[in-house]
Amino acid sequence: NAGVTQTPKFQVLKTGQSMTLQCAQDMNHEYMSWYRQDPGMGLRLIHYSVGAGITDQGEVPNGYNVSRSTTEDFPLRLLSAAPSQTSVYFCASSYGAGIVGNEQFFGPGTRLTVL
Amino acid sequence: AQRVTQPEKLLSVFKGAPVELKCNYSYSGSPELFWYVQYSRQRLQLLLRHISRESIKGFTADLNKGETSFHLKKPFAQEEDSAMYYCALSGYNGNKLVFGAGTILRVKS
């Protein structure tokens, strides 16, 4: 049971390049989400999904796309990278909605630098 | 709108001293409050949630709806408590978490 996995661990991009951050979980969780972590700002929700085929925007969705074709995978796409997207990205998953006090399980993070 | 405020970026205490990490929230409904912790080189993980009324690693947190606070407390700090602590809030299902900016706790020997 690997939990939540993310690849790559580190990435350097040039402005304007595109890339996909991978996230997978093997816990059969319905809910998955992407956060970015910036100093002094905590974690901010980018996009989330409540199940395969269903996604929605979070607090800071601009410049990012997601899709959820399977329960296990939830990739995050940067369409045209900008220096403002330099951050640490975390993927998280949890059981379905309606569970009070639902715990989220986090991946190890991807550190992205955009030059 | 949901908002979580952690007023201290850094809290430095000596080993054995009491610890209180402050968290205030703003939410129109009935909130679910959590504390998450990130130790050095480890993943962010749940420390405790108010619904469980539990004590984890000696930490407790009480939801005060009148003061809209969920402060994290421990009577005697230990060096291994040094970490980044995040207070988080969600609606009824714990999914769309809103995090505070985080507080770094440093426990000095």
mmCIF file of N, CA, C and O in Angstrom, chain A residues 5 8-9 12 18-19 28-29 33 39-43 48 50 54 56 62 77 79 82 95-96 99 108 110 114-115:
data_model
loop_
_atom_site.group_PDB
_atom_site.id
_atom_site.type_symbol
_atom_site.label_atom_id
_atom_site.label_comp_id
_atom_site.label_asym_id
_atom_site.label_seq_id
_atom_site.Cartn_x
_atom_site.Cartn_y
_atom_site.Cartn_z
ATOM 1 N N THR A 5 1.114 8.842 -4.152
ATOM 2 C CA THR A 5 2.420 9.017 -4.771
ATOM 3 C C THR A 5 2.375 10.172 -5.759
ATOM 4 O O THR A 5 1.345 10.408 -6.410
ATOM 5 N N PRO A 8 7.048 14.234 -10.830
ATOM 6 C CA PRO A 8 8.380 14.028 -10.262
ATOM 7 C C PRO A 8 8.496 14.650 -8.872
ATOM 8 O O PRO A 8 7.576 15.305 -8.417
ATOM 9 N N LYS A 9 9.613 14.473 -8.223
ATOM 10 C CA LYS A 9 9.864 15.121 -6.937
ATOM 11 C C LYS A 9 10.330 16.551 -7.141
ATOM 12 O O LYS A 9 10.027 17.442 -6.337
ATOM 13 N N VAL A 12 12.307 21.649 -13.009
ATOM 14 C CA VAL A 12 12.620 23.015 -13.390
ATOM 15 C C VAL A 12 12.093 23.230 -14.804
ATOM 16 O O VAL A 12 12.382 22.437 -15.702
ATOM 17 N N SER A 18 5.073 23.586 -20.884
ATOM 18 C CA SER A 18 3.960 22.892 -20.239
ATOM 19 C C SER A 18 4.463 21.596 -19.635
ATOM 20 O O SER A 18 5.504 21.071 -20.043
ATOM 21 N N MET A 19 3.744 21.109 -18.645
ATOM 22 C CA MET A 19 4.098 19.822 -18.067
ATOM 23 C C MET A 19 2.935 19.300 -17.246
ATOM 24 O O MET A 19 1.982 20.037 -16.956
ATOM 25 N N ASN A 28 -8.334 3.579 -2.980
ATOM 26 C CA ASN A 28 -9.708 3.614 -3.492
ATOM 27 C C ASN A 28 -10.476 4.824 -2.952
ATOM 28 O O ASN A 28 -11.688 4.736 -2.692
ATOM 29 N N HIS A 29 -9.768 5.938 -2.787
ATOM 30 C CA HIS A 29 -10.412 7.152 -2.299
ATOM 31 C C HIS A 29 -11.184 7.832 -3.421
ATOM 32 O O HIS A 29 -10.714 7.921 -4.553
ATOM 33 N N SER A 33 -7.353 15.919 -4.511
ATOM 34 C CA SER A 33 -7.195 17.363 -4.629
ATOM 35 C C SER A 33 -5.738 17.727 -4.841
ATOM 36 O O SER A 33 -4.839 16.940 -4.549
ATOM 37 N N PRO A 39 5.365 30.101 0.889
ATOM 38 C CA PRO A 39 5.730 30.680 2.201
ATOM 39 C C PRO A 39 4.774 31.787 2.615
ATOM 40 O O PRO A 39 4.469 32.688 1.834
ATOM 41 N N GLY A 40 4.313 31.696 3.847
ATOM 42 C CA GLY A 40 3.438 32.735 4.380
ATOM 43 C C GLY A 40 1.998 32.642 3.934
ATOM 44 O O GLY A 40 1.165 33.450 4.348
ATOM 45 N N MET A 41 1.701 31.662 3.075
ATOM 46 C CA MET A 41 0.332 31.573 2.553
ATOM 47 C C MET A 41 -0.311 30.217 2.830
ATOM 48 O O MET A 41 -1.450 29.985 2.440
ATOM 49 N N GLY A 42 0.410 29.328 3.431
ATOM 50 C CA GLY A 42 -0.154 28.024 3.722
ATOM 51 C C GLY A 42 -0.363 27.213 2.456
ATOM 52 O O GLY A 42 0.314 27.393 1.446
ATOM 53 N N LEU A 43 -1.344 26.326 2.515
ATOM 54 C CA LEU A 43 -1.702 25.512 1.353
ATOM 55 C C LEU A 43 -2.985 26.075 0.750
ATOM 56 O O LEU A 43 -3.957 26.318 1.465
ATOM 57 N N TYR A 48 -10.030 20.102 -7.388
ATOM 58 C CA TYR A 48 -10.361 18.897 -6.663
ATOM 59 C C TYR A 48 -11.330 18.048 -7.472
ATOM 60 O O TYR A 48 -11.921 18.505 -8.455
ATOM 61 N N VAL A 50 -14.359 14.827 -6.842
ATOM 62 C CA VAL A 50 -15.119 13.994 -5.908
ATOM 63 C C VAL A 50 -15.349 12.593 -6.458
ATOM 64 O O VAL A 50 -16.009 11.774 -5.812
ATOM 65 N N ILE A 54 -15.380 13.727 -12.506
ATOM 66 C CA ILE A 54 -15.924 14.936 -11.869
ATOM 67 C C ILE A 54 -14.781 15.751 -11.280
ATOM 68 O O ILE A 54 -14.040 15.257 -10.418
ATOM 69 N N ASP A 56 -13.580 20.033 -10.146
ATOM 70 C CA ASP A 56 -14.067 21.381 -9.890
ATOM 71 C C ASP A 56 -12.899 22.247 -9.456
ATOM 72 O O ASP A 56 -11.836 21.744 -9.068
ATOM 73 N N ASN A 62 -6.396 29.199 -11.850
ATOM 74 C CA ASN A 62 -5.917 29.761 -13.115
ATOM 75 C C ASN A 62 -4.529 29.248 -13.477
ATOM 76 O O ASN A 62 -3.608 29.280 -12.676
ATOM 77 N N ARG A 77 -2.078 19.608 -14.825
ATOM 78 C CA ARG A 77 -1.368 20.111 -16.008
ATOM 79 C C ARG A 77 -1.137 21.611 -15.895
ATOM 80 O O ARG A 77 -2.080 22.366 -15.620
ATOM 81 N N LEU A 79 -0.353 24.592 -18.227
ATOM 82 C CA LEU A 79 -0.521 24.802 -19.651
ATOM 83 C C LEU A 79 0.619 25.621 -20.250
ATOM 84 O O LEU A 79 1.135 25.304 -21.325
ATOM 85 N N ALA A 82 4.539 29.803 -15.674
ATOM 86 C CA ALA A 82 4.933 31.172 -15.357
ATOM 87 C C ALA A 82 5.718 31.166 -14.046
ATOM 88 O O ALA A 82 5.495 30.279 -13.201
ATOM 89 N N TYR A 95 -11.532 9.659 1.725
ATOM 90 C CA TYR A 95 -12.753 8.928 1.433
ATOM 91 C C TYR A 95 -13.821 9.895 0.941
ATOM 92 O O TYR A 95 -13.641 11.098 0.975
ATOM 93 N N GLY A 96 -14.945 9.359 0.539
ATOM 94 C CA GLY A 96 -15.975 10.164 -0.087
ATOM 95 C C GLY A 96 -16.598 11.181 0.838
ATOM 96 O O GLY A 96 -16.302 11.258 2.017
ATOM 97 N N ILE A 99 -18.447 12.271 5.313
ATOM 98 C CA ILE A 99 -17.804 11.664 6.478
ATOM 99 C C ILE A 99 -17.277 12.787 7.349
ATOM 100 O O ILE A 99 -16.347 13.498 6.975
ATOM 101 N N PRO A 108 4.056 13.226 -1.134
ATOM 102 C CA PRO A 108 5.323 13.800 -0.664
ATOM 103 C C PRO A 108 5.626 15.173 -1.248
ATOM 104 O O PRO A 108 6.528 15.859 -0.772
ATOM 105 N N THR A 110 5.772 17.881 -4.933
ATOM 106 C CA THR A 110 6.629 18.138 -6.095
ATOM 107 C C THR A 110 7.095 19.585 -6.006
ATOM 108 O O THR A 110 6.273 20.501 -5.930
ATOM 109 N N VAL A 114 10.007 27.616 -11.896
ATOM 110 C CA VAL A 114 9.807 28.126 -13.250
ATOM 111 C C VAL A 114 10.722 29.334 -13.437
ATOM 112 O O VAL A 114 10.610 30.325 -12.719
ATOM 113 N N LEU A 115 11.604 29.215 -14.394
ATOM 114 C CA LEU A 115 12.594 30.280 -14.632
ATOM 115 C C LEU A 115 12.108 31.280 -15.664
ATOM 116 O O LEU A 115 11.286 30.943 -16.534
#
